[in-house]
Amino acid sequence: MIPFNILVAVCLIYVILLFVIAFAAERRARLGRVGWLRSPMVYTLSLSIYCTAWTFYGAVGYAARSGLEFATIYLGPTIVFIGWWVVLRKLVRIGRAQRVTSIADLISSRFGKSNLLGVVVTVIAVVAATPYIALQLQSVTLSFGVFASGAPEGWALPEGNGTALWVAGGLAVFTILFGTRNLDANERHHGVVMAIAVEAVVKLLALLIVGVYAVWGVADGIGDVAARIAASPIADWPLQPGRWIGLTFLAGAAVLTLPRMFQVMVVENADERHLATASWAFPLYLMLMSLFVVPIAVIGLSVLPEGSNPDLFVLTLPLAAGQEKLATLAFLGGFSSATSMVIVAAIALATMVSNHVVTPLWLSLRQGGARAPGDVRGLVLMSRRLSIAGILALGYAYYSLSGGSAALAAIGLISFAGVAQILPVMLGGIFWRGATGRGAALGLTVGFVVWIYTLYLPSFGPGGLLSGALLDRGPFGFGWLRPQALFGIEGLDPLLHAVFWSLSLNTFTFVFVSLLSFPNPLERMQGLAFVNVYDHGPGPRGWSRGGAEAEDLLIMAQGILGAAEAQEFFQAEAAAQGKADFLPETTPDFIDKLERRLAGAVGAATAHAMIAQFAVGAAVSAQDLMAVASEAQQILEYSAQLEAKSEEVARTARQLSEANEKLRDLSVQKDAFLSQISHELRTPMTSIRAFSEILMDPDLPGEMQQKYAEIIHEETIRLTRLLDDLLDLSVLENRKVQLNIKVANLHDLLDRAVQAASNTRPERTFTYHRDLPTEHIPIITDTDRLVQVFINLISNARKYCDAERPELTILVRKRGGRITVDFIDNGSGIPKTAQRLIFEKFARLTDTQRAGGAGLGLAICREIMVNLGGTISYLPGQGGAAFRVALPSRPESRKEAEG
Amino acid sequence: MRSPRQPPFLARKTYRRRRMMDAARLLPLLGIFLFLLPILWQPRLTPEPDTVHGVVYLFGAWTVLVIAARVLARIVMTEPDEGGPDDRDEAG
């Protein structure tokens, strides 16, 4: 017998292996080498979380009790997947177009980004998933128990609850570590997907090997198995048409609506074409998983002593034959089925809870709403972590309350029936434009309540949560309200009864209310976008006019997406509009894209609410509604083409006018430059002339001579410095500069710069915020020139930062081969109109005397950075003046560096 | 409908592809038909044991469907250049 410690060690090694795989996958993805991480096979394997411990252990138990009926659970999904062209393809297309984060988000987004619907779906999903998670904990505990009970030397199993608690805790840690590492814009978890793909292989292999062993090891091949089936208690096939149809339907509905399935199928989908592979490969996987179920059940029934739990045949069959290695493999298969399901379910549910319950609540409670600056990102991540812990705690609570006694299959089906309540609204939402949010909310609620009343509560048994009297005679003696015989229809199987009534009343309410109610404009437009998702023209827009300040939007986006992501997005959008800086024009298109991007992180409803605070009154105009109402698709298409063309023209015009404006500015500057330079040269010249004339006077006292000579000397130094700067600039501008390339540590360079800049306005106390560990990056460049840029930026901050307690934050980041260094002070920043000019020569924002320089500093910085193969730019929206220096960590090519 | 001036083999190709899309849409119906067929046998009422036959039949039907899905998926996905206009007609 395998000692308990070794079993635990095997589990731990397995989990560590998963950690390593998940970690390696995340690493690869971060380096941009997604490649096979996102292959159709990995996608298909990740779908296998449909097969939980319920499949692994429960299917055999189910087959041993009711024969072939177990197969319905896999036939339903098979039909859905071979019919991918009809439903799944549309779901995935919508999921990608709308950046849907969860099934609750899909429903909420379809019906006018209504958060109420998001909450309703979230509640249904959490309530329905709780028993399912409990089921996984139970099966792992049971399988530990199998090893314990057979132990001759009697190592005592820590009682069941203890095991379940350890499993739940461990899973929570794993899920939090890999499920909430980042608030990904499109909510993808490479590490987790890779880990569950590996688990899919483990559980399939384990079941197949146990099956092969059973058929050819225990029995005598296929003929013998057929004979054993014919002689077994399940030789006859007691097919009940109602249950056969009902269960197939229920399983098909569940594969579409289970939050964890939606997560891997739609949210984690990287390419629609993967669905084509999954359409046959996933049914194949299901078939292989079911292939040996009946043989194992029959052989178990014939070999094992009477009264053995059929739910554990997969384990007990090899154990009884003394095949310990095989039993351990089977144990690992069950363990991996349970863990992968719990991990993905917890991620999916936590996303829903945080996006639809916690974040909206927090935003509405906080004064100032989304406008107040703050770290929404941290909040969302934290709420997800807490939700994961909470969901596992719920599962554990259910497990310890229910005592974990019922047969595995029964609990799973209750869950299925719960999530199936979402099906009518989901299908209605993607195929019927007339479906309204009010109908959806009422339909879902009715279905949910009926499900709770007829199936969930009675599942605790008479005397559990419903009294036996109520079950027998109905509430207050109303016989027609008996939970298991609504409207006096008796004799139906309780599960079928519940599924039938909950889904029909749900669908009826949904359709009826939809027919009678009016949708609001946003709902109409989302309906159009969902139902007609295959039309390639630009979808209807939610925002007709911009009306928001780009800088405000950037500040908000940074709070959600993180500074680097948000800046990258804004810069890319600005570049697409033909603008060179960080802030794009707030066109309706741009706002729409931003909203979708935010929706990828916090869900459609929250993202819409946040954007609405900035673009108040600008949502949906009458024109947009006309566009929605118009059935003339061709006109729309034609106008879309025109729009694309006119957009192109507008972009060119914008570029031209920007260039023109810049030219005009430059010409003004050139004049200014000439007069400036004459002025700058003239002032010292004048004083030199004046004082030298005085010096010519032979009667001048000695100390006066000394003093005037000093003034002349100082003025010449100033002149020389000015001329040096000018020469430096012209050398740099003509790319004639000799770079002195060295290897250095960026941290040392920054230290040198801070040190050197400290004699600028030394009387001010100046606080630096630096993250020292991140600064240790090796860099190959002309270090002296780079330090010159740093010194310039730091002294500028020291000179111009007008805060009472000046502070400077230096942020270093490395992305691929590029290093960015941000210098952000807490002053009042640079006005928008001046932001474009500061890098020009003699551009000084304040008067000369205060600045004490010639206004060439930033111009020189810019030229240096160009020579180093990098850039320097002004970074808006950081709450002060902020400059970003970006450069490659090594010269791009030797030749370039020398030239 | 294609304009008559196009070479006939091109139109035929497109036509074939569209019918394959129809087939992809209809395949789940075939699946439902095959999987629900056992109900008509009423295995509960017949005296002889049927589980063995049931296993053979169900897994046979399953295999057929997997193969059919694979063939259709391949045909439907191999000509993405025609994807645009063909997708349109099912959207409404």
Coordinates of C-alpha atoms in Angstrom, one line a residue, chain A residues 327-522:
Chain A
A327 CA -3.7 3.5 -8.9
T328 CA -1.5 6.4 -8.3
L329 CA -1.8 7.5 -11.9
A330 CA -5.6 7.2 -11.7
F331 CA -5.4 9.2 -8.5
L332 CA -3.4 11.9 -10.3
G333 CA -5.9 11.9 -13.1
G334 CA -8.8 12.6 -10.7
F335 CA -6.7 15.2 -8.9
S336 CA -5.9 17.0 -12.1
S337 CA -9.6 16.9 -13.2
A338 CA -10.7 18.5 -9.9
T339 CA -7.9 21.1 -9.8
S340 CA -8.2 22.4 -13.3
M341 CA -12.0 22.8 -13.0
V342 CA -11.7 24.7 -9.7
I343 CA -8.9 27.0 -10.9
V344 CA -10.8 28.1 -14.0
A345 CA -14.1 28.3 -12.4
A346 CA -12.7 30.5 -9.6
I347 CA -11.0 32.8 -12.1
A348 CA -14.2 33.1 -14.2
L349 CA -16.4 33.8 -11.2
A350 CA -14.0 36.1 -9.5
T351 CA -13.8 38.2 -12.7
M352 CA -17.6 38.4 -12.7
V353 CA -17.8 39.3 -9.0
S354 CA -15.2 42.0 -9.2
N355 CA -16.4 43.5 -12.5
H356 CA -20.1 43.5 -11.8
V357 CA -20.4 43.8 -8.0
V358 CA -17.3 45.2 -6.3
T359 CA -16.0 47.8 -8.8
P360 CA -19.4 49.4 -9.6
L361 CA -20.1 49.5 -5.8
W362 CA -16.8 51.1 -5.0
L363 CA -17.1 53.6 -7.8
S364 CA -20.6 54.7 -6.7
L365 CA -19.6 54.9 -3.1
R366 CA -16.5 57.0 -3.7
Q367 CA -16.9 60.7 -4.1
G368 CA -16.1 62.0 -7.5
G369 CA -16.6 58.7 -9.2
A370 CA -14.1 57.8 -11.9
R371 CA -12.9 61.4 -12.2
A372 CA -11.0 61.3 -8.9
P373 CA -7.6 59.9 -9.6
G374 CA -6.8 56.6 -8.0
D375 CA -5.6 53.1 -8.6
V376 CA -8.7 51.3 -9.9
R377 CA -6.3 48.6 -11.1
G378 CA -5.1 47.7 -7.6
L379 CA -8.7 47.6 -6.4
V380 CA -9.8 45.3 -9.2
L381 CA -6.9 42.9 -8.6
M382 CA -7.5 42.9 -4.9
S383 CA -11.2 42.3 -5.2
R384 CA -10.5 39.4 -7.6
R385 CA -8.1 37.8 -5.2
L386 CA -10.6 38.1 -2.4
S387 CA -13.4 36.8 -4.6
I388 CA -11.3 33.7 -5.5
A389 CA -10.7 33.0 -1.8
G390 CA -14.4 33.7 -1.1
I391 CA -15.6 31.3 -3.8
L392 CA -13.5 28.5 -2.6
A393 CA -14.6 29.2 0.9
L394 CA -18.2 28.9 -0.2
G395 CA -17.5 25.6 -2.0
Y396 CA -15.8 24.3 1.2
A397 CA -18.7 25.5 3.3
Y398 CA -21.2 23.7 1.0
Y399 CA -19.1 20.5 1.2
S400 CA -18.9 20.5 5.0
L401 CA -22.6 21.4 5.4
S402 CA -23.9 18.8 2.9
G403 CA -21.7 16.2 4.4
G404 CA -20.6 15.2 0.9
S405 CA -22.9 12.1 0.8
A406 CA -24.9 12.4 -2.3
A407 CA -23.9 10.6 -5.5
L408 CA -21.5 12.7 -7.6
A409 CA -23.8 12.8 -10.6
A410 CA -26.7 14.3 -8.8
I411 CA -24.8 17.4 -7.5
G412 CA -23.4 18.1 -11.0
L413 CA -26.8 18.0 -12.6
I414 CA -28.2 20.5 -10.1
S415 CA -25.4 22.9 -11.1
F416 CA -26.0 22.3 -14.8
A417 CA -29.7 23.1 -14.4
G418 CA -28.8 26.4 -12.6
V419 CA -26.5 27.8 -15.3
A420 CA -28.8 26.6 -18.0
Q421 CA -31.1 29.4 -16.9
I422 CA -28.8 31.8 -18.8
L423 CA -29.3 30.0 -22.1
P424 CA -32.6 31.6 -23.3
V425 CA -31.3 35.1 -22.7
M426 CA -27.9 34.3 -24.3
L427 CA -29.4 32.8 -27.5
G428 CA -32.1 35.4 -27.6
G429 CA -29.4 38.1 -27.2
I430 CA -27.3 37.0 -30.1
F431 CA -30.0 36.0 -32.6
W432 CA -33.0 38.3 -31.9
R433 CA -32.7 42.0 -32.0
G434 CA -36.0 42.5 -30.3
A435 CA -34.8 41.0 -27.0
T436 CA -34.8 43.6 -24.3
G437 CA -33.0 44.1 -21.1
R438 CA -36.1 44.1 -19.0
G439 CA -37.2 40.8 -20.5
A440 CA -33.8 39.3 -19.9
A441 CA -33.8 40.5 -16.3
L442 CA -37.3 39.2 -15.5
G443 CA -36.7 35.9 -17.4
L444 CA -33.5 35.2 -15.6
T445 CA -35.0 36.0 -12.3
V446 CA -38.0 33.8 -12.8
G447 CA -35.9 30.9 -14.0
F448 CA -33.5 31.3 -11.1
V449 CA -36.2 31.4 -8.5
V450 CA -38.0 28.3 -9.9
W451 CA -34.7 26.4 -10.1
I452 CA -33.9 27.3 -6.5
Y453 CA -37.4 26.3 -5.3
T454 CA -37.8 23.1 -7.3
L455 CA -34.3 21.7 -7.4
Y456 CA -31.7 23.5 -5.3
L457 CA -33.5 23.6 -1.9
P458 CA -35.1 20.1 -2.2
S459 CA -31.6 18.8 -3.0
F460 CA -30.7 19.1 0.7
G461 CA -33.4 16.5 1.3
P462 CA -36.7 16.6 3.3
G463 CA -36.0 18.3 6.6
G464 CA -33.0 20.0 5.1
L465 CA -33.8 23.6 4.0
L466 CA -37.4 22.7 3.1
S467 CA -39.5 20.9 5.6
G468 CA -40.9 17.5 4.6
A469 CA -44.4 18.8 5.0
L470 CA -43.8 21.5 2.5
L471 CA -42.4 19.0 0.0
D472 CA -45.4 16.8 0.4
R473 CA -48.3 19.3 0.6
G474 CA -46.9 22.6 -0.7
P475 CA -46.5 25.9 1.0
F476 CA -49.5 26.9 3.1
G477 CA -51.3 23.8 1.9
F478 CA -51.4 25.0 -1.7
G479 CA -51.0 21.6 -3.3
W480 CA -50.3 23.0 -6.8
L481 CA -47.2 24.7 -5.5
R482 CA -45.4 21.6 -4.3
P483 CA -41.7 22.0 -5.2
Q484 CA -41.5 18.7 -7.0
A485 CA -45.0 18.7 -8.6
L486 CA -45.7 22.3 -9.8
F487 CA -49.3 22.8 -11.0
G488 CA -50.2 19.3 -9.8
I489 CA -48.2 17.5 -12.5
E490 CA -46.8 14.5 -10.7
G491 CA -44.8 11.5 -11.6
L492 CA -42.1 13.5 -13.5
D493 CA -38.5 12.8 -12.5
P494 CA -37.6 15.7 -10.1
L495 CA -34.7 16.9 -12.2
L496 CA -36.7 16.9 -15.4
H497 CA -39.6 18.5 -13.6
A498 CA -37.3 21.4 -12.4
V499 CA -35.5 21.8 -15.8
F500 CA -38.8 21.8 -17.7
W501 CA -40.6 24.3 -15.5
S502 CA -37.7 26.7 -14.8
L503 CA -36.6 26.9 -18.5
S504 CA -40.1 27.2 -19.9
L505 CA -41.2 29.9 -17.4
N506 CA -37.9 31.6 -17.9
T507 CA -38.2 31.6 -21.7
F508 CA -41.8 32.6 -21.7
T509 CA -41.2 35.6 -19.4
F510 CA -38.2 36.7 -21.4
V511 CA -40.0 36.6 -24.7
F512 CA -43.3 38.0 -23.4
V513 CA -41.7 41.0 -21.6
S514 CA -39.4 41.6 -24.6
L515 CA -42.3 41.8 -26.9
L516 CA -44.1 44.3 -24.7
S517 CA -41.2 46.6 -23.6
F518 CA -39.1 49.2 -25.3
P519 CA -35.4 49.0 -25.3
N520 CA -33.3 52.2 -24.7
P521 CA -31.1 53.5 -27.5
L522 CA -27.9 52.0 -26.2

